[in-house]
Coordinates of C-alpha atoms in Angstrom, one line a residue:
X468 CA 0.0 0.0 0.0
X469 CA 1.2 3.8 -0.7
X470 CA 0.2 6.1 2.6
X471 CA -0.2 9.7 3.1
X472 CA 0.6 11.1 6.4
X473 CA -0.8 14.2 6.8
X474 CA 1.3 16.2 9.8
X475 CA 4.2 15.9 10.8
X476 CA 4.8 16.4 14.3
X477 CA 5.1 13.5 17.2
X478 CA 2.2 11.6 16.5
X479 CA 2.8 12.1 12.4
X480 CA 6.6 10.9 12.5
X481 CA 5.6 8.3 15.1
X482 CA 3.1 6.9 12.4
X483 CA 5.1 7.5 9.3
X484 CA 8.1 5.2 11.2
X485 CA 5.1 2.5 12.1
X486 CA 3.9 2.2 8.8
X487 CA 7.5 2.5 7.3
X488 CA 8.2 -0.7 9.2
X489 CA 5.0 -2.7 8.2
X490 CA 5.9 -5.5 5.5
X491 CA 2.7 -4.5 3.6
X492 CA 2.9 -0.6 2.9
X493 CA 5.4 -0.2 0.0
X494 CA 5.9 3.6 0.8
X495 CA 4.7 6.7 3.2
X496 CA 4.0 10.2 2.4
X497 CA 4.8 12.3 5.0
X498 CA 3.1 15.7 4.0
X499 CA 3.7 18.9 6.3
X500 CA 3.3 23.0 5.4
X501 CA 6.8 22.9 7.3
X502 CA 8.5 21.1 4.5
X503 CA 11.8 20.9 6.5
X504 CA 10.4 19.5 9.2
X505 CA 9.0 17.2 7.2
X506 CA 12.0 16.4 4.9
X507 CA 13.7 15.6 8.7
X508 CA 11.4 13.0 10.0
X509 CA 11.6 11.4 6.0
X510 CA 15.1 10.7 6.7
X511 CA 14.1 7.9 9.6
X512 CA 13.6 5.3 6.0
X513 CA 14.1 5.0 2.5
X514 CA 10.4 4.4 2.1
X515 CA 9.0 7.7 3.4
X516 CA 9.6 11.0 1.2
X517 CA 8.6 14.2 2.4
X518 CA 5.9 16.4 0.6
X519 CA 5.2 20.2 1.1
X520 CA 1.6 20.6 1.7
X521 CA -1.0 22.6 3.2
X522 CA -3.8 20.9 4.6
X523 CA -6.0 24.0 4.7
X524 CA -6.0 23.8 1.1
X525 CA -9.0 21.8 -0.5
X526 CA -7.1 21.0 -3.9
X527 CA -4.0 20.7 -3.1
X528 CA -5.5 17.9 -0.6
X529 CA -7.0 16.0 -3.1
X530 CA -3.9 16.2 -5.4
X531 CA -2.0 14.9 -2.7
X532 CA -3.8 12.0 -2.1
X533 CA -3.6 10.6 -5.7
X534 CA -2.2 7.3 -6.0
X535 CA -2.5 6.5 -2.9
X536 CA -4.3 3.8 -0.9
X537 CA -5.1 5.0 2.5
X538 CA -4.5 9.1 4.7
X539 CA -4.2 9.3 7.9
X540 CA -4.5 12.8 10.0
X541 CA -1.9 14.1 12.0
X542 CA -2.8 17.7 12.2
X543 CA -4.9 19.8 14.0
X544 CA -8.6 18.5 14.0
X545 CA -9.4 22.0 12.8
X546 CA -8.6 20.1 9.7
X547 CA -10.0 17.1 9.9
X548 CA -13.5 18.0 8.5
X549 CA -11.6 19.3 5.3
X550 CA -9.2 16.3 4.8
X551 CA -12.3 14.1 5.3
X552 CA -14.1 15.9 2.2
X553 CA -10.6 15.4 0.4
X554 CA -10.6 11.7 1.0
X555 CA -14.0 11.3 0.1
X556 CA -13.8 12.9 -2.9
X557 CA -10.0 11.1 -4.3
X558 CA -11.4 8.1 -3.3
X559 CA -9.5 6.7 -0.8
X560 CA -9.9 5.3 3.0
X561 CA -9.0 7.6 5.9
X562 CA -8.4 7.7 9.4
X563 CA -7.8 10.7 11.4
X564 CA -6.1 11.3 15.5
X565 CA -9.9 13.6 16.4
X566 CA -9.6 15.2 19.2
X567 CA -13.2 17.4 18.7
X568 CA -16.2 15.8 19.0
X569 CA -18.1 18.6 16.9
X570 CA -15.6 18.1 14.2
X571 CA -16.3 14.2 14.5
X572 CA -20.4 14.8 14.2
X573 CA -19.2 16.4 10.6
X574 CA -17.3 14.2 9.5
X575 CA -20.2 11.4 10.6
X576 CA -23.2 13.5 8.5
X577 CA -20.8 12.7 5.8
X578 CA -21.5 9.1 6.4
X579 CA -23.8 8.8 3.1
X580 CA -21.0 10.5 0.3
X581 CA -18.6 7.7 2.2
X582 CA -20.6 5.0 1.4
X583 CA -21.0 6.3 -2.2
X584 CA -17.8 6.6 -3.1
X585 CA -16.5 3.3 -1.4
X586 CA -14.3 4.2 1.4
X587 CA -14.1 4.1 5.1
X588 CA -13.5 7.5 7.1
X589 CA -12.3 6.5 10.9
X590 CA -12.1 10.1 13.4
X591 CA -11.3 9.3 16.8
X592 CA -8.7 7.0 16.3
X593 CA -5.7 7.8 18.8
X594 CA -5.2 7.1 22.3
X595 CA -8.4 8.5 23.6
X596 CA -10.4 9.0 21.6
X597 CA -9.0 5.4 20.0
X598 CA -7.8 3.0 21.2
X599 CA -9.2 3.1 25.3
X600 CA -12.8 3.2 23.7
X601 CA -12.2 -0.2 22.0
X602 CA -10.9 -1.8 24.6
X603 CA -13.7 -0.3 26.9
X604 CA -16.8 -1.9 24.2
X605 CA -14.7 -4.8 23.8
X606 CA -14.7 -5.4 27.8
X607 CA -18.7 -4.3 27.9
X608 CA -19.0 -7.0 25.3
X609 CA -18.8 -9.7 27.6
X610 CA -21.0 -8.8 29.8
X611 CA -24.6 -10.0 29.8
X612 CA -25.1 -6.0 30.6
X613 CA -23.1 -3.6 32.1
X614 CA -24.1 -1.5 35.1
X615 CA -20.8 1.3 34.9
X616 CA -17.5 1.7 32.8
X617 CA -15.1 4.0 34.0
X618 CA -12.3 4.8 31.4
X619 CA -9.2 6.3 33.0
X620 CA -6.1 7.6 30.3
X621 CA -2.9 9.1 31.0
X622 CA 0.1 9.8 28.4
X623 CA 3.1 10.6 31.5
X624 CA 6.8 11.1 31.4
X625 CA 8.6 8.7 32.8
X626 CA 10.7 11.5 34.5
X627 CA 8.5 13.9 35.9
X628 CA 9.5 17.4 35.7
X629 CA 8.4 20.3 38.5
X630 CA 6.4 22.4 38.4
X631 CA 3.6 20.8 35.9
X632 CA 5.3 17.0 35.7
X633 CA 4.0 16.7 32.6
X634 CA 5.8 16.7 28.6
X635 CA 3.8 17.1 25.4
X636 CA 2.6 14.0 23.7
X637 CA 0.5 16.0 21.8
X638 CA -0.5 19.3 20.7
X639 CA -0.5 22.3 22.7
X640 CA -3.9 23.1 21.4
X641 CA -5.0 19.5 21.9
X642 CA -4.3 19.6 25.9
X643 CA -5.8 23.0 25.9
X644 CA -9.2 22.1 24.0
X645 CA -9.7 18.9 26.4
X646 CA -8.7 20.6 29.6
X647 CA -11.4 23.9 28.8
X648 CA -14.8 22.0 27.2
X649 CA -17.5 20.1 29.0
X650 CA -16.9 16.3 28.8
X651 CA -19.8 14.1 28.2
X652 CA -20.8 11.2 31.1
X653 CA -23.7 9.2 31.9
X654 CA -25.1 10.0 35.1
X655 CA -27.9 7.9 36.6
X656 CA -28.8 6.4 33.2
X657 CA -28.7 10.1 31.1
X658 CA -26.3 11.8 29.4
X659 CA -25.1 14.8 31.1
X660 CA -22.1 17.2 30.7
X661 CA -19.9 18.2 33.4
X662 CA -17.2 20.8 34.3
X663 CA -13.3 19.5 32.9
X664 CA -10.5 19.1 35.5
X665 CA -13.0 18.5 38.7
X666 CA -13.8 15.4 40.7
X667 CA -10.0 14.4 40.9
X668 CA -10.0 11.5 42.3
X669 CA -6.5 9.8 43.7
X670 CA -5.3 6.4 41.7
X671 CA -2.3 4.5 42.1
X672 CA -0.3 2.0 39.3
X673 CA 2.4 -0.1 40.3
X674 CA 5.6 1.8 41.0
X675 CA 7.0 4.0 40.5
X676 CA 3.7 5.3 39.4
X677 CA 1.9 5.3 42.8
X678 CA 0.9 8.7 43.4
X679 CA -1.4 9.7 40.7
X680 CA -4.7 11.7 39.9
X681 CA -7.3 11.4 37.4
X682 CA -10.2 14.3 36.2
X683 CA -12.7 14.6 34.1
X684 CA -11.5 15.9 30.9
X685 CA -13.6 16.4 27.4
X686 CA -12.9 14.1 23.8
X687 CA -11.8 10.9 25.1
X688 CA -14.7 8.8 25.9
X689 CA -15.6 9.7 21.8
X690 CA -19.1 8.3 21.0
X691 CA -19.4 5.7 23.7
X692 CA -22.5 8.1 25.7
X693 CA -24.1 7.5 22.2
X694 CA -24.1 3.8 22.5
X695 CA -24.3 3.3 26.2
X696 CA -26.9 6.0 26.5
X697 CA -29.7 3.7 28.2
X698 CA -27.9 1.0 28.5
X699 CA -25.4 1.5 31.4
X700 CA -25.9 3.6 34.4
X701 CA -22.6 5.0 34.8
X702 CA -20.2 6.0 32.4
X703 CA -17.3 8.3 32.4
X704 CA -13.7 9.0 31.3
X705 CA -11.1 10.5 33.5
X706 CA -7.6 12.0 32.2
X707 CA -4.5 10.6 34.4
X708 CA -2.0 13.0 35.9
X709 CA 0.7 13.0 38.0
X710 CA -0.9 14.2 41.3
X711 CA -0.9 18.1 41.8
X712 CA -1.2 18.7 38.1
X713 CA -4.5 19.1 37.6
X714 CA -4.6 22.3 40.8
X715 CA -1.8 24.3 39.4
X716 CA -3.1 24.0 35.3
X717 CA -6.3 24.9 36.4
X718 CA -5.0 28.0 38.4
X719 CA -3.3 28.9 34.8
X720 CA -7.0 28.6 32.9
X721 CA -9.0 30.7 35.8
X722 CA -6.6 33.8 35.3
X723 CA -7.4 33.7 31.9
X724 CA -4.5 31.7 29.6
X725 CA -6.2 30.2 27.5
X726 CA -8.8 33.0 26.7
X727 CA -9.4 35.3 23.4
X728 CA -8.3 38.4 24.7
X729 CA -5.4 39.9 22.0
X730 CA -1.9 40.2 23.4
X731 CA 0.5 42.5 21.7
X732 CA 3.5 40.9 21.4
X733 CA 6.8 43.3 19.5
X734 CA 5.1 43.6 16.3
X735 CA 3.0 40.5 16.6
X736 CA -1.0 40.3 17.8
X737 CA -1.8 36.8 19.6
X738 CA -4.6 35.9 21.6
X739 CA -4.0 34.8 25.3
X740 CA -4.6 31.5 25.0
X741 CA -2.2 31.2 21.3
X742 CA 0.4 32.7 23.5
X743 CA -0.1 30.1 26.4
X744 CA 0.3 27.7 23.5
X745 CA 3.8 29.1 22.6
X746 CA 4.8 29.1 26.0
X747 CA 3.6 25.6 26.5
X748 CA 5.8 24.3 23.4
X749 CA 8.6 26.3 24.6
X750 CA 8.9 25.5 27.9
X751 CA 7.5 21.7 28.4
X752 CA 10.1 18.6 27.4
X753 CA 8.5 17.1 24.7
X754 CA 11.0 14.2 23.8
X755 CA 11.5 12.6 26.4
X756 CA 10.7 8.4 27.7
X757 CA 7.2 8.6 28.4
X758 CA 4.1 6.2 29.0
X759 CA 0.9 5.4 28.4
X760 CA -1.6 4.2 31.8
X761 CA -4.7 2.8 31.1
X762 CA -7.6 1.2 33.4
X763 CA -11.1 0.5 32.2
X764 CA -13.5 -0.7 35.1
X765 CA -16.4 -2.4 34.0
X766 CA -19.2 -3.7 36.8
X767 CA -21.9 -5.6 35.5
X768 CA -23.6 -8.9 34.9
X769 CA -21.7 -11.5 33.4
X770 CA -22.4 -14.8 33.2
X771 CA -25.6 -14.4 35.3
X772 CA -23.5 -13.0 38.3
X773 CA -22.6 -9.4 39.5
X774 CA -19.1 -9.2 38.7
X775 CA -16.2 -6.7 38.0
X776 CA -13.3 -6.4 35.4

């Protein structure tokens, strides 16, 4: 197969090196407005070239995609709705990292041009959303029915750093988007929205990742309220953190960091919360060993008996 990678950054290269190394894709596209950067991350195999691109452009899009089996999205899910359009229209699967749950319900009324032109367009498919909501339904699945699911996700370093202990895995804008909107539970059998980063709760791993937190954040639980809705009781997704984290980012959000305002910067006009972006990239590690926690709780009945996974 011939794959474009759209994006470049850590989860882009990350992907273009994955697929790079699968027996079955003959060569990777890796397709970035920073043609440099992508140029860079082409150099990690002889079967990835780079390719200048911008992803806000409809056409160039579509041109891009050409020839080629299958896209994946690495950018910003700003994006995503276009890039969906794009695939749809050359013909050819996709897959995209989501992150925005209003971007995903476009992309999903697009469900009937899809079918039509014979491809499959996944959103949602990283970490969470991704991969912790599959192996949350495939858990449910088991169960003759399920009374809660609690889906808890952390990307950590492995060597914390003061005072946020915390590197990006992601996009600034990413952590900033799931951190500030409302995240989606079942509460009591109905869907409900609550406040992000409240009800921390304390949670402990093995060592040396023992003293930990997790809070509701917004995004990762995807479309799982859709299918639960009236079928569980309880359902929720919580964001792990080293502990403290959680109090000192949400100090930075209540004085107004990640707001609209415009900041004057030299000769250069930025909102607050695009600055607090800059100074997240500047000043948080970003390449150092990490990992990935999960824990999905299920309660139900399973085999004709109350039981827990």
């Amino acid at each position: 197969m011939n794959i474009l990678v759209i994006g470049s950054g850590m989860m882009g290269r990350a992907l273009a090196y994955d697929l790079a190394h699968s027996p079955n894709v003959k060569s990777v596209t890796l397709a970035d407005i920073d043609f440099e950067r992508a140029k860079s991350a082409a150099a990690m195999s002889d079967k990835i070239r780079a390719l200048q691109l911008d992803s806000r452009k409809f056409d160039d899009v579509v041109n891009a995609m050409k020839g080629m089996n299958a896209a994946v999205g690495a950018t910003s899910y700003s994006q995503n709705l276009l890039i969906t359009k794009a695939a749809i229209k050359a013909k050819i699967n996709y897959c995209d990292l989501g992150g925005n749950m209003d971007v995903v319900d476009s992309q999903i009324a697009l469900d009937a041009e899809a079918k039509a032109a014979g491809v499959s367009i996944l959103p949602n498919c990283g970490l969470a959303p991704g991969m912790a909501c599959v192996i949350a339904a495939g858990g449910a699945k088991k169960f003759d029915s399920v009374d809660e699911l609690h889906i808890r996700v952390g990307g950590l370093p492995q060597h914390p750093q003061p005072p946020l202990n915390y590197q990006l895995v992601f996009s600034a804008e990413g952590l900033i988007n799931e951190y500030i909107e409302p995240a989606e539970v079942i509460r009591n059998g109905k869907l409900a929205k609550v406040e992000s980063m409240t009800e921390i709760e304390s949670l402990r791993f093995d060592p040396p990742f023992s003293d930990l937190e997790a809070f509701n954040t917004s995004g990762g639980i995807s479309t799982l309220t859709r299918m639960y809705l009236g079928k569980v009781k309880t359902l929720d997704y919580k964001t792990i953190r080293y502990k403290g984290h959680c109090e000192k980012f949400k100090l930075l959000l209540d004085l107004g960091f990640a707001g609209s305002e415009p900041v004057t910067l030299g000769s250069s006009l930025l909102t607050t919360r695009e600055f607090f972006e800059e100074l997240l990239r500047k000043k948080l590690p970003s390449n150092q060993p990490d990992v990935v926690l999960t824990r999905v709780e299920i309660s139900g009945i399973l085999q004709g008996k109350k039981s827990s996974l």
